[in-house]
Each structure stands twice: as C-alpha cells, then as structure tokens.
PDB file of C-alpha atoms in Angstrom:
ATOM      1  CA  MET A   1     -12.997 -10.642  21.177  1.00 58.00           C
ATOM      2  CA  GLU A   2     -15.198  -9.080  18.495  1.00 66.00           C
ATOM      3  CA  LYS A   3     -12.747  -6.199  18.144  1.00 65.00           C
ATOM      4  CA  GLN A   4      -9.898  -8.669  17.590  1.00 72.00           C
ATOM      5  CA  LYS A   5     -11.979 -10.453  14.945  1.00 74.00           C
ATOM      6  CA  LYS A   6     -12.579  -7.079  13.295  1.00 77.00           C
ATOM      7  CA  PHE A   7      -8.844  -6.434  13.014  1.00 87.00           C
ATOM      8  CA  GLU A   8      -8.129  -9.987  11.839  1.00 91.00           C
ATOM      9  CA  LYS A   9     -10.426  -9.412   8.842  1.00 92.00           C
ATOM     10  CA  VAL A  10      -8.541  -6.202   8.029  1.00 94.00           C
ATOM     11  CA  MET A  11      -5.243  -8.085   8.298  1.00 95.00           C
ATOM     12  CA  GLU A  12      -6.536 -10.635   5.786  1.00 96.00           C
ATOM     13  CA  ILE A  13      -7.434  -7.842   3.376  1.00 97.00           C
ATOM     14  CA  ILE A  14      -4.060  -6.147   3.781  1.00 97.00           C
ATOM     15  CA  GLU A  15      -2.144  -9.410   3.377  1.00 97.00           C
ATOM     16  CA  ARG A  16      -4.196 -10.318   0.296  1.00 96.00           C
ATOM     17  CA  ASN A  17      -2.985  -7.026  -1.195  1.00 97.00           C
ATOM     18  CA  GLY A  18       0.639  -7.737  -0.296  1.00 96.00           C
ATOM     19  CA  ALA A  19       0.672  -5.084   2.472  1.00 96.00           C
ATOM     20  CA  ASN A  20       1.468  -2.727  -0.390  1.00 97.00           C
ATOM     21  CA  ALA A  21       0.743   0.949   0.331  1.00 96.00           C
ATOM     22  CA  ALA A  22       0.370   1.520  -3.420  1.00 97.00           C
ATOM     23  CA  ARG A  23      -2.789  -0.619  -3.172  1.00 97.00           C
ATOM     24  CA  LEU A  24      -4.384   1.669  -0.578  1.00 97.00           C
ATOM     25  CA  ILE A  25      -7.519   2.357  -2.637  1.00 97.00           C
ATOM     26  CA  PRO A  26      -8.325  -1.327  -3.319  1.00 97.00           C
ATOM     27  CA  ILE A  27      -7.599  -2.107   0.330  1.00 98.00           C
ATOM     28  CA  LEU A  28      -9.982   0.622   1.505  1.00 97.00           C
ATOM     29  CA  GLN A  29     -12.605  -0.601  -0.989  1.00 96.00           C
ATOM     30  CA  GLU A  30     -12.398  -4.118   0.427  1.00 96.00           C
ATOM     31  CA  ILE A  31     -12.555  -2.832   3.979  1.00 96.00           C
ATOM     32  CA  GLN A  32     -15.599  -0.757   3.109  1.00 93.00           C
ATOM     33  CA  ASP A  33     -17.226  -3.760   1.453  1.00 90.00           C
ATOM     34  CA  GLU A  34     -16.716  -5.637   4.710  1.00 90.00           C
ATOM     35  CA  TYR A  35     -17.976  -2.944   7.105  1.00 89.00           C
ATOM     36  CA  ARG A  36     -20.132  -0.813   4.742  1.00 87.00           C
ATOM     37  CA  TYR A  37     -18.047   2.183   5.808  1.00 92.00           C
ATOM     38  CA  LEU A  38     -14.511   3.010   6.985  1.00 96.00           C
ATOM     39  CA  PRO A  39     -14.378   3.048  10.799  1.00 94.00           C
ATOM     40  CA  GLU A  40     -11.807   5.500  12.178  1.00 94.00           C
ATOM     41  CA  GLU A  41      -9.968   2.885  14.225  1.00 94.00           C
ATOM     42  CA  ILE A  42      -9.711   0.642  11.180  1.00 95.00           C
ATOM     43  CA  MET A  43      -8.233   3.465   9.099  1.00 96.00           C
ATOM     44  CA  ASP A  44      -5.623   4.085  11.820  1.00 96.00           C
ATOM     45  CA  PHE A  45      -4.867   0.354  11.972  1.00 96.00           C
ATOM     46  CA  THR A  46      -4.544   0.208   8.180  1.00 97.00           C
ATOM     47  CA  ALA A  47      -2.077   3.106   8.205  1.00 97.00           C
ATOM     48  CA  THR A  48       0.022   1.349  10.840  1.00 96.00           C
ATOM     49  CA  CYS A  49       0.012  -1.947   8.918  1.00 96.00           C
ATOM     50  CA  LEU A  50       0.960  -0.226   5.655  1.00 97.00           C
ATOM     51  CA  LYS A  51       3.577   1.932   7.433  1.00 97.00           C
ATOM     52  CA  ILE A  52       2.134   5.155   6.056  1.00 97.00           C
ATOM     53  CA  PRO A  53       0.886   8.254   7.888  1.00 97.00           C
ATOM     54  CA  PRO A  54      -2.780   8.093   8.967  1.00 97.00           C
ATOM     55  CA  ALA A  55      -3.272  11.416   7.158  1.00 97.00           C
ATOM     56  CA  ARG A  56      -2.621   9.650   3.852  1.00 97.00           C
ATOM     57  CA  VAL A  57      -5.357   7.101   4.573  1.00 97.00           C
ATOM     58  CA  TYR A  58      -7.772   9.841   5.679  1.00 97.00           C
ATOM     59  CA  GLY A  59      -6.824  11.916   2.636  1.00 97.00           C
ATOM     60  CA  VAL A  60      -7.767   9.117   0.253  1.00 97.00           C
ATOM     61  CA  ALA A  61     -10.902   8.211   2.225  1.00 96.00           C
ATOM     62  CA  THR A  62     -12.170  11.785   2.223  1.00 95.00           C
ATOM     63  CA  PHE A  63     -11.134  12.642  -1.353  1.00 94.00           C
ATOM     64  CA  TYR A  64     -13.213   9.986  -3.096  1.00 92.00           C
ATOM     65  CA  SER A  65     -16.966  10.247  -2.661  1.00 81.00           C
ATOM     66  CA  HIS A  66     -17.195   6.465  -2.971  1.00 84.00           C
ATOM     67  CA  PHE A  67     -15.834   6.080   0.550  1.00 93.00           C
ATOM     68  CA  ALA A  68     -18.091   6.532   3.569  1.00 92.00           C
ATOM     69  CA  LEU A  69     -16.881   7.575   7.008  1.00 93.00           C
ATOM     70  CA  ALA A  70     -20.254   6.978   8.668  1.00 90.00           C
ATOM     71  CA  PRO A  71     -22.108   3.673   8.964  1.00 90.00           C
ATOM     72  CA  LYS A  72     -24.558   2.871   6.191  1.00 91.00           C
ATOM     73  CA  GLY A  73     -27.580   0.636   6.117  1.00 93.00           C
ATOM     74  CA  LYS A  74     -27.746  -2.834   4.597  1.00 93.00           C
ATOM     75  CA  TYR A  75     -29.670  -1.402   1.646  1.00 96.00           C
ATOM     76  CA  ILE A  76     -28.254   1.705  -0.011  1.00 94.00           C
ATOM     77  CA  ILE A  77     -30.958   3.589  -1.872  1.00 97.00           C
ATOM     78  CA  LYS A  78     -29.621   5.969  -4.503  1.00 96.00           C
ATOM     79  CA  VAL A  79     -32.168   8.384  -5.900  1.00 97.00           C
ATOM     80  CA  CYS A  80     -31.061  10.089  -9.085  1.00 96.00           C
ATOM     81  CA  ASP A  81     -31.697  13.824  -9.121  1.00 95.00           C
ATOM     82  CA  GLY A  82     -30.008  14.553 -12.437  1.00 95.00           C
ATOM     83  CA  THR A  83     -31.780  16.749 -14.947  1.00 96.00           C
ATOM     84  CA  ALA A  84     -33.932  14.044 -16.550  1.00 96.00           C
ATOM     85  CA  CYS A  85     -34.933  12.542 -13.215  1.00 96.00           C
ATOM     86  CA  HIS A  86     -35.507  15.944 -11.624  1.00 96.00           C
ATOM     87  CA  VAL A  87     -37.781  17.011 -14.498  1.00 97.00           C
ATOM     88  CA  LYS A  88     -39.721  13.769 -14.024  1.00 96.00           C
ATOM     89  CA  ARG A  89     -40.210  14.605 -10.341  1.00 95.00           C
ATOM     90  CA  SER A  90     -37.532  12.659  -8.512  1.00 96.00           C
ATOM     91  CA  GLU A  91     -38.232  14.843  -5.469  1.00 96.00           C
ATOM     92  CA  THR A  92     -41.536  12.993  -4.995  1.00 97.00           C
ATOM     93  CA  LEU A  93     -39.512   9.770  -4.700  1.00 97.00           C
ATOM     94  CA  ILE A  94     -37.224  11.360  -2.123  1.00 97.00           C
ATOM     95  CA  ASP A  95     -40.232  12.568  -0.123  1.00 97.00           C
ATOM     96  CA  ALA A  96     -41.905   9.140  -0.294  1.00 98.00           C
ATOM     97  CA  ILE A  97     -38.741   7.336   0.818  1.00 98.00           C
ATOM     98  CA  GLN A  98     -38.142   9.782   3.665  1.00 97.00           C
ATOM     99  CA  LYS A  99     -41.735   9.438   4.807  1.00 97.00           C
ATOM    100  CA  LYS A 100     -41.762   5.617   4.592  1.00 97.00           C
ATOM    101  CA  LEU A 101     -38.417   5.210   6.372  1.00 97.00           C
ATOM    102  CA  LYS A 102     -38.812   8.144   8.801  1.00 97.00           C
ATOM    103  CA  LEU A 103     -35.742   9.900   7.401  1.00 97.00           C
ATOM    104  CA  SER A 104     -35.063  13.607   7.036  1.00 92.00           C
ATOM    105  CA  ASP A 105     -32.542  15.865   5.324  1.00 86.00           C
ATOM    106  CA  GLY A 106     -30.165  15.485   8.279  1.00 88.00           C
ATOM    107  CA  LYS A 107     -30.840  11.787   8.863  1.00 92.00           C
ATOM    108  CA  ASN A 108     -30.301   9.470   5.901  1.00 93.00           C
ATOM    109  CA  THR A 109     -29.922   6.087   7.668  1.00 95.00           C
ATOM    110  CA  THR A 110     -32.701   4.272   9.482  1.00 96.00           C
ATOM    111  CA  ASP A 111     -32.256   3.532  13.187  1.00 94.00           C
ATOM    112  CA  ASP A 112     -32.214  -0.218  12.507  1.00 94.00           C
ATOM    113  CA  MET A 113     -29.384   0.261   9.982  1.00 93.00           C
ATOM    114  CA  LEU A 114     -31.477  -1.399   7.287  1.00 96.00           C
ATOM    115  CA  PHE A 115     -31.622   1.540   4.830  1.00 97.00           C
ATOM    116  CA  THR A 116     -29.513   4.514   3.820  1.00 96.00           C
ATOM    117  CA  MET A 117     -30.854   6.959   1.259  1.00 96.00           C
ATOM    118  CA  GLU A 118     -28.552   9.052  -0.894  1.00 94.00           C
ATOM    119  CA  THR A 119     -29.342  11.569  -3.577  1.00 94.00           C
ATOM    120  CA  VAL A 120     -26.931  11.387  -6.516  1.00 93.00           C
ATOM    121  CA  SER A 121     -26.342  13.796  -9.388  1.00 92.00           C
ATOM    122  CA  CYS A 122     -26.698  11.267 -12.210  1.00 92.00           C
ATOM    123  CA  LEU A 123     -26.870   7.495 -12.500  1.00 91.00           C
ATOM    124  CA  GLY A 124     -26.491   7.544 -16.290  1.00 92.00           C
ATOM    125  CA  ALA A 125     -29.894   5.995 -16.939  1.00 93.00           C
ATOM    126  CA  CYS A 126     -31.760   9.066 -18.168  1.00 95.00           C
ATOM    127  CA  GLY A 127     -33.998   6.970 -20.450  1.00 95.00           C
ATOM    128  CA  LEU A 128     -35.435   5.306 -17.349  1.00 96.00           C
ATOM    129  CA  ALA A 129     -36.054   8.546 -15.436  1.00 96.00           C
ATOM    130  CA  PRO A 130     -36.812   8.850 -12.640  1.00 97.00           C
ATOM    131  CA  VAL A 131     -34.439   6.148 -11.448  1.00 97.00           C
ATOM    132  CA  VAL A 132     -33.757   4.570  -8.072  1.00 97.00           C
ATOM    133  CA  VAL A 133     -30.971   2.059  -7.421  1.00 97.00           C
ATOM    134  CA  ILE A 134     -31.161  -0.127  -4.327  1.00 97.00           C
ATOM    135  CA  ASN A 135     -27.820  -1.849  -3.829  1.00 94.00           C
ATOM    136  CA  GLU A 136     -27.308  -3.364  -7.319  1.00 92.00           C
ATOM    137  CA  ASP A 137     -30.953  -3.361  -8.477  1.00 96.00           C
ATOM    138  CA  ILE A 138     -32.131  -0.627 -10.852  1.00 97.00           C
ATOM    139  CA  TYR A 139     -35.722   0.594 -10.760  1.00 97.00           C
ATOM    140  CA  GLY A 140     -36.763   2.810 -13.661  1.00 97.00           C
ATOM    141  CA  GLN A 141     -39.762   5.044 -14.283  1.00 97.00           C
ATOM    142  CA  MET A 142     -40.483   5.077 -10.581  1.00 97.00           C
ATOM    143  CA  THR A 143     -43.360   6.736  -8.814  1.00 97.00           C
ATOM    144  CA  ALA A 144     -43.859   7.380  -5.117  1.00 97.00           C
ATOM    145  CA  ASP A 145     -46.225   4.389  -4.931  1.00 97.00           C
ATOM    146  CA  LYS A 146     -43.814   2.078  -6.759  1.00 98.00           C
ATOM    147  CA  VAL A 147     -40.819   2.984  -4.584  1.00 98.00           C
ATOM    148  CA  THR A 148     -42.909   2.573  -1.434  1.00 98.00           C
ATOM    149  CA  ALA A 149     -44.005  -0.894  -2.637  1.00 98.00           C
ATOM    150  CA  VAL A 150     -40.378  -1.876  -3.309  1.00 98.00           C
ATOM    151  CA  LEU A 151     -39.377  -0.763   0.192  1.00 98.00           C
ATOM    152  CA  GLU A 152     -42.289  -2.655   1.748  1.00 98.00           C
ATOM    153  CA  GLY A 153     -41.168  -5.778  -0.115  1.00 97.00           C
ATOM    154  CA  ILE A 154     -37.646  -5.445   1.254  1.00 97.00           C
ATOM    155  CA  ILE A 155     -38.952  -4.842   4.780  1.00 97.00           C
ATOM    156  CA  LYS A 156     -41.163  -7.958   4.562  1.00 97.00           C
ATOM    157  CA  LYS A 157     -38.282 -10.038   3.186  1.00 96.00           C
ATOM    158  CA  GLU A 158     -35.991  -8.909   6.012  1.00 96.00           C
ATOM    159  CA  ALA A 159     -38.675  -9.611   8.643  1.00 94.00           C
ATOM    160  CA  ALA A 160     -39.137 -13.131   7.217  1.00 93.00           C
ATOM    161  CA  ASN A 161     -35.374 -13.704   7.242  1.00 90.00           C
ATOM    162  CA  ASN A 162     -35.152 -12.542  10.853  1.00 86.00           C
ATOM    163  CA  ALA A 163     -38.064 -14.789  11.858  1.00 88.00           C
ATOM    164  CA  ASN A 164     -36.301 -17.808  10.343  1.00 83.00           C
ATOM    165  CA  ASN A 165     -33.013 -17.117  12.133  1.00 75.00           C
TER     166      ASN A 165
END
C-alpha cells in the first residue's frame, strides 16, 4: 500500500509537468524534494512514464551534483571548506559535527536519518567565514561550540515535536 502511495506521488509530479521528457530535470528535482533523494525504483518508474531509457534518467541524476542517489537526513548540514572558510578553520566545525552526530568520513548521515553532513567547496559567503548552512538557514562566523549548540537546539526541537505527536 505504501509503495503504491509512493508511485502515486510520482505520477502527480509527472502529470503536473505534462509527462514531458524535456522536463526531466524539474521532475527529478520535485521527486527529490519529496523523498530527499532519488530512489532507484522511482527513477526506473519515471523513465517508464516518460517513455525514455532509464539510462537517460540515471545519466541526468548522476551528472548533476544536486541530485542524491542515497537517502539524506531531514537536516542537511553543508559546511563550507572554500579558501576563506578553510583558512578560518572550517575543519574544526567538521570535526565537531562528526563528533556530536557520531559521523565519520565514510558515514555522513545519522542512523536516525535526522542529519546529513556535506562538505562543499564554496557557499559564496566568504565574508561570513567559516559558514555552515543547515537546510535554508545560514550560520556565519561559526565555531565548534556554536555549531554544537545549533545542533543541540535542533535535536531538542525534534525531540519535543516527537513527544507531542
């Protein structure tokens, strides 16, 4: 039943885009917004609905770094490691986040799927270095203590939300 619901949502997205293969990128963006990544079975289903080879869908999904083929957490933490941020010790932020969330270089998503940490080359906010972006919120001039406090706030907020549900 849940699987059928999953495909119904994809059908809505495809129909909203006129089932037009030329709109593959916007369709994949909407699917990713829905699932936070592009599940393999959904990409195959999308190819079938758009009457295009699955390789074309996979080609687009793997070409653009915006698309994710693995599940991501509810909160995406992007740590800038561009020149300005690196000089201002962005690696201490990465270490603090990994320590707080029990992540490692090979594991960037928490087991509870609450957080995913990514290191990015530049966020274009060099004046605020070092910078961390969590979903749509920008945190400038961060320190290890500040980023840990932000994460603790999110964890407390999520625990309160779960307690109320």
